[in-house]
Structures are given as structure tokens and as C-alpha cells.
XYZ file of C-alpha atoms in Angstrom:
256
model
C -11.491 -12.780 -21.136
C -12.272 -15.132 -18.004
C -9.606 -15.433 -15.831
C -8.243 -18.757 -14.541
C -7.510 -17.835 -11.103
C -6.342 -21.494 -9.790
C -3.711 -21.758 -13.206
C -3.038 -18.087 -12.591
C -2.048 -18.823 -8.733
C -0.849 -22.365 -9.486
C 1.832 -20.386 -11.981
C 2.896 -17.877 -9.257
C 3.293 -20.362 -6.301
C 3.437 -23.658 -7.735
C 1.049 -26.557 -7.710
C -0.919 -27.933 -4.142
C -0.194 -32.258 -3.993
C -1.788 -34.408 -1.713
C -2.045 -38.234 -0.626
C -5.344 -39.647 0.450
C -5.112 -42.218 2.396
C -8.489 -43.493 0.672
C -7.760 -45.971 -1.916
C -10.832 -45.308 -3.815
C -9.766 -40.976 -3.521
C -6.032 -42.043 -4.010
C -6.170 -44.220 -7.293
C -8.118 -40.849 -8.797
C -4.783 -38.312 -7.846
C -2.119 -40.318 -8.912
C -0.745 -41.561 -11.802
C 2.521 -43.066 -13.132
C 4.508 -41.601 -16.241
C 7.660 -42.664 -17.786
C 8.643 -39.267 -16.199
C 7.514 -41.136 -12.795
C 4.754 -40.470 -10.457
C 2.580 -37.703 -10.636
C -0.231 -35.579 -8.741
C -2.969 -34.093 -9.075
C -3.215 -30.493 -7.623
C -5.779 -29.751 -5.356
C -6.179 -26.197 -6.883
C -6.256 -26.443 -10.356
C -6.759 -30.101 -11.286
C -3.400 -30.461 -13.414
C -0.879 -33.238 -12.499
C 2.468 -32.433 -10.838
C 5.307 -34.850 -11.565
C 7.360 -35.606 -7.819
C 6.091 -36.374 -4.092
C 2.781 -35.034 -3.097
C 3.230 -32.196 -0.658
C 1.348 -34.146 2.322
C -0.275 -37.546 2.771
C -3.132 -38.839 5.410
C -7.054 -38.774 5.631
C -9.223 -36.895 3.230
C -10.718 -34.850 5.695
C -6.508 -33.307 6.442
C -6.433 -32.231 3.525
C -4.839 -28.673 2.903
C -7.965 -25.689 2.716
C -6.066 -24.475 -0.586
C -8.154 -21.333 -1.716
C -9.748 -22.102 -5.408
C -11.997 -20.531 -7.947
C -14.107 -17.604 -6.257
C -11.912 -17.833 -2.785
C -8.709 -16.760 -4.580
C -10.936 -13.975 -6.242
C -11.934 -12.380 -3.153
C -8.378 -13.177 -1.788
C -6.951 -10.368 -4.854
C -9.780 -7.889 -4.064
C -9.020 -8.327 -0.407
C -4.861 -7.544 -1.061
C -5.849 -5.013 -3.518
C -7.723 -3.054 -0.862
C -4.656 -3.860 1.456
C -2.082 -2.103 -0.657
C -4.638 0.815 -0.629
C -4.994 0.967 2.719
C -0.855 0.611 2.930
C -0.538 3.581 0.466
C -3.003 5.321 2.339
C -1.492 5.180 5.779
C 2.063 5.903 4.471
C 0.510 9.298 3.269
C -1.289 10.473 6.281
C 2.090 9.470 8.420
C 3.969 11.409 6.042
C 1.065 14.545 7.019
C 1.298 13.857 10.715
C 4.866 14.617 10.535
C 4.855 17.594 8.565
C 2.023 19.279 10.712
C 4.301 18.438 13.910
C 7.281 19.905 12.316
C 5.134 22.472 11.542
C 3.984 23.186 14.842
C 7.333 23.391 16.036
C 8.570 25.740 13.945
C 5.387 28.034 12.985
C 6.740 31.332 13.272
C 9.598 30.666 10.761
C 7.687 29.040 8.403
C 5.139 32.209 8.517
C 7.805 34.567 8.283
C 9.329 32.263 4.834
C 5.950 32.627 3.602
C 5.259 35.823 3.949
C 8.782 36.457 2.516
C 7.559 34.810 -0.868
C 4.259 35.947 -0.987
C 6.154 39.315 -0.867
C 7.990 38.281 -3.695
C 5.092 36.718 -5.749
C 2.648 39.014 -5.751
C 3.825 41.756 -8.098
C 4.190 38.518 -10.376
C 0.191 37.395 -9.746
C -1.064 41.005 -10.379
C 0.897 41.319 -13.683
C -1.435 38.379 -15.126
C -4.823 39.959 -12.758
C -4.592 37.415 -9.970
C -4.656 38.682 -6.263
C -2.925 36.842 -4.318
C -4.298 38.655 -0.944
C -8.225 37.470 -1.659
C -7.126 34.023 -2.937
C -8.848 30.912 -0.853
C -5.284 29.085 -0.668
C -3.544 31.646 0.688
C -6.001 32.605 3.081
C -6.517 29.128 4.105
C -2.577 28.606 5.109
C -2.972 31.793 6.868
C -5.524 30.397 8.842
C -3.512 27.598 9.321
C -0.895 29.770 10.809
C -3.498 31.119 13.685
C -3.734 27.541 14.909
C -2.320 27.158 18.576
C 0.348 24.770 19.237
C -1.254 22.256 20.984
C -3.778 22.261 18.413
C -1.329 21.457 15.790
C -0.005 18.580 17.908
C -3.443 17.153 18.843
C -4.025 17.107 14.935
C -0.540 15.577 14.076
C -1.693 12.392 17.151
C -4.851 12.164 15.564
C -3.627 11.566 11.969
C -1.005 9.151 13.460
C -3.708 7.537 14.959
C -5.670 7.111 11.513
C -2.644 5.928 9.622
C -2.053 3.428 12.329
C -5.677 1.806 11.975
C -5.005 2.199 8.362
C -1.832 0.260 8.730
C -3.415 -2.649 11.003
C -6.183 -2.945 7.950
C -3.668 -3.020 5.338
C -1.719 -5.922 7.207
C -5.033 -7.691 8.636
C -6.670 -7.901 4.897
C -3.645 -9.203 3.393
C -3.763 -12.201 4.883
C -7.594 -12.103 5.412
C -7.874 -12.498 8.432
C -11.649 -11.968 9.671
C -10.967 -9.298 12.564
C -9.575 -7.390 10.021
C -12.824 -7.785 7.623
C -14.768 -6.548 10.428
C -12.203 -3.230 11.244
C -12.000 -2.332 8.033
C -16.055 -2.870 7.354
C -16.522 -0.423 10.639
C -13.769 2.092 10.504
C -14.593 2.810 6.747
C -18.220 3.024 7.184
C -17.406 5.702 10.589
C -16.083 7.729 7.610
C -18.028 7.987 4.805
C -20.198 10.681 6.843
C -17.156 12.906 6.511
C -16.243 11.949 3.399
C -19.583 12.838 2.010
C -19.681 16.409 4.103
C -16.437 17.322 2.395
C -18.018 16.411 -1.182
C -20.757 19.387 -0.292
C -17.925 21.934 0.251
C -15.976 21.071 -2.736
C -16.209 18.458 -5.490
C -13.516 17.041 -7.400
C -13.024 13.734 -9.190
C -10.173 12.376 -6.450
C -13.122 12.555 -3.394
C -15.902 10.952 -5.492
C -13.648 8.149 -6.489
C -12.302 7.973 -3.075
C -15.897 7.729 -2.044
C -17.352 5.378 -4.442
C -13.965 2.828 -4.038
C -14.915 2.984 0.403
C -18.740 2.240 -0.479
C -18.191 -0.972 -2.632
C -15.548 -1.603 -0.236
C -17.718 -1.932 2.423
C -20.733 -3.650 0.611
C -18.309 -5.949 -0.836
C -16.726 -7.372 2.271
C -19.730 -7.477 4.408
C -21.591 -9.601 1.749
C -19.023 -12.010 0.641
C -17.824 -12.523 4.285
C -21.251 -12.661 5.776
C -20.425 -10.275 8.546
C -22.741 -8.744 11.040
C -25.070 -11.597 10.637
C -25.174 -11.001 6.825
C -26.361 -14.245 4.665
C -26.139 -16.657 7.223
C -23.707 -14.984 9.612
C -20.711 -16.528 11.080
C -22.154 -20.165 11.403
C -22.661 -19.749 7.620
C -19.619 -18.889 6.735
C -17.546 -21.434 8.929
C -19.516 -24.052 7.411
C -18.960 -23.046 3.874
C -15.109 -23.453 5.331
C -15.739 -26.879 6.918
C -17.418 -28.265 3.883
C -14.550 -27.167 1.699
C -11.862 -28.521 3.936
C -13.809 -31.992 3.653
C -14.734 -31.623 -0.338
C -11.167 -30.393 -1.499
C -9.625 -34.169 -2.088
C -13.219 -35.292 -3.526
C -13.571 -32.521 -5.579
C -10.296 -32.467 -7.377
C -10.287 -36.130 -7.586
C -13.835 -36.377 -9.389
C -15.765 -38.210 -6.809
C -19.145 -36.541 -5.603
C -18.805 -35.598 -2.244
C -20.880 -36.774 0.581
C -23.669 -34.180 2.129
């Protein structure tokens, strides 16, 4: 099923009014009911009973984000809440490795305690528990020098902070946010695809595929970098809206 996204957004926030001051644009938004007068939105076409929201020359009209605009706008705030999730985690991991840090020996000597307890149980079913690759790996883990364990915890704060600046940037698209997330994605998908070498598993390829359409997706329907026009394409593809929203909605062809 197509989805309506002006209807759909004119539902959530309510409808977008406006008053040319053009008769010829004016006499096509407005019309009188028994109810009284009425609008017509600039986002979905319907008519609004009540005031119009604003009033002056066609070219003041509100930008109000329609068809394939308020597409992008849902892909953009669904990567947002991603990134959001995302950096909440990796805070939540920069603590725990600084807590760690700061109390390493206990936490080796708890561990040791229960792998004490554990490992009669993991023979009894032919599992050792001194060759396994998780336990070794925490005891690696527990070699790790202090200040290495701090460094790590800043640099993970670091991450979720950039993370955080996305997540906040795309949701209200702005375009210096396009271009952070565009660049600080890309700088990992190196990484990300080293790690799939050493171990595959559904969570990394998915994590992997999601950052690569990510990427293509806002660098080609933002025109970034110089992409399909560049900049100068994309702020007049903004201008020309602005100018074509009252015409548009109101049926009359707009001037080139």
C-alpha cells in the first residue's frame, strides 16, 4: 500500500493554511461554507475550516515539507533514533570499562572466585572452561594497564558523543549533520568490515549493510560532496519550492 505522507503528517500535526495576497492565487485557497471560511492546506491539498495560519506574498509562503521531502524527513529521524540508541549504549560501555579500571583487581579476584565455582559444573557436561575463547578473552582484558582502560573508556565517550550530535543534527535535518554523519560513518565501515573477517554473525552484517545504505542514501538525496548538482542544486530545488508551494496547492502552473 502507498503511503500518503502529506495526510499521514497533516493527521499528526494538523493542517498548513495560508493567505496569498494574489487575488488570482487567493480566490483558488479559499472558500466559504455554511461552517464558514475555509483553507486550503499547503501540504496536502484538503480544506481547513478557521483563519489561515499566515497571510502576505506568494513567494512568503511557509517551505512546508510535502510528498518525497517528508519521506526523506522519516528516513532521516529513523536513522536519528539509531544513532540515539547507539550512543546511549557505547556511554553505558565507557562507564563500565572506567569502573572497571578502577576496580580491576576485585573484579579479577570475583571472577576467578566463580570460575572456581563453575568449572566442576562445565566439565560435568565436557566443556573446559580454561581453553574457552570468552574466558580467555576477559582474562586478557584483565592484563590491560590502567591508563589503557581509561584511554579506551575517553575514546568510547568520544564516539557516543559524535553519535549523539548525529542523532540530534539528523532529526531536525540539518545539513552539517548530513555531512557528519555521511563522513564519520563512512571512517568506519573499514573497521566494521575487518571485524566481519574475524567473526561473522547476523548483528555485524546488518549493522553493516544498514551504515552502507545509510551513507549512499544521504549523499544522493542531499547532493552532498558535489553529488547531482552539489549544493547550488540542492538550494535551488529549495528556492523553487518556497516560490511553487502557494501555486502548487492552489492549481495554478507555476512560473519557470
Amino acid at each position: 500500500m502507498k503511503i500518503d505522507w502529506d495526510r499521514r503528517t497533516c493527521a499528526r500535526k494538523g493542517h498548513v493554511t495560508y493567505a496569498p495576497d494574489d487575488p488570482r492565487l487567493r480566490v483558488r485557497l479559499h472558500v466559504r461554507t455554511a461552517l464558514g471560511d475555509a483553507w486550503r492546506c499547503l501540504r496536502c491539498g484538503d480544506f481547513a475550516l478557521g483563519e489561515p495560519h499566515g497571510s502576505g506574498p506568494a513567494g512568503d509562503a511557509p517551505l512546508v515539507p510535502r510528498g518525497k521531502v517528508l519521506r526523506d524527513l522519516f528516513v532521516l529521524r529513523f536513522l536519528a533514533v539509531e544513532r540515539a540508541v547507539r550512543g546511549v549504549f557505547i556511554v553505558l560501555v565507557a562507564v563500565a570499562v572506567w569502573r572497571f579500571s578502577n576496580s580491576r583487581d576485585a573484579v579479577r579476584r570475583l571472577f576467578d572466585e566463580y570460575l572456581d565455582v563453575f568449572r566442576p559444573v562445565f566439565r560435568h557436561f565436557h566443556y573446559d572452561l580454561d581453553h574457552s575463547p570468552v574466558v580467555g578473552s576477559v582474562q586478557k582484558v584483565f592484563g590491560y594497564r590502567h591508563s589503557t582502560l581509561v584511554l579506551v573508556a575517553a575514546l568510547l565517550l568520544a564516539y557516543a558523543l559524535i553519535e549523539l550530535i548525529e542523532a540530534v543534527g539528523l532529526w531536525y535535518a540539518k545539513r552539517w549533520a548530513e555531512y557528519l554523519t555521511v563522513v564519520a560513518t563512512a571512517a568506519f565501515l573499514p573497521l566494521e568490515i575487518y571485524e566481519l573477517t574475524e567473526h561473522v554473525s547476523g548483528v555485524k552484517i546488518a549493522t553493516l549493510v544498514l551504515n552502507i545504505l545509510a551513507v549512499l542514501y544521504i549523499a544522493l538525496t542531499k547532493r552532498l560532496f558535489g553529488l547531482r548538482g552539489g549544493r547550488r542544486r540542492f538550494e535551488e530545488e529549495r528556492h523553487s519550492a518556497s516560490l511553487m508551494e502557494v501555486a502548487e496547492s492552489a492549481g495554478v502552473p507555476a512560473l519557470p
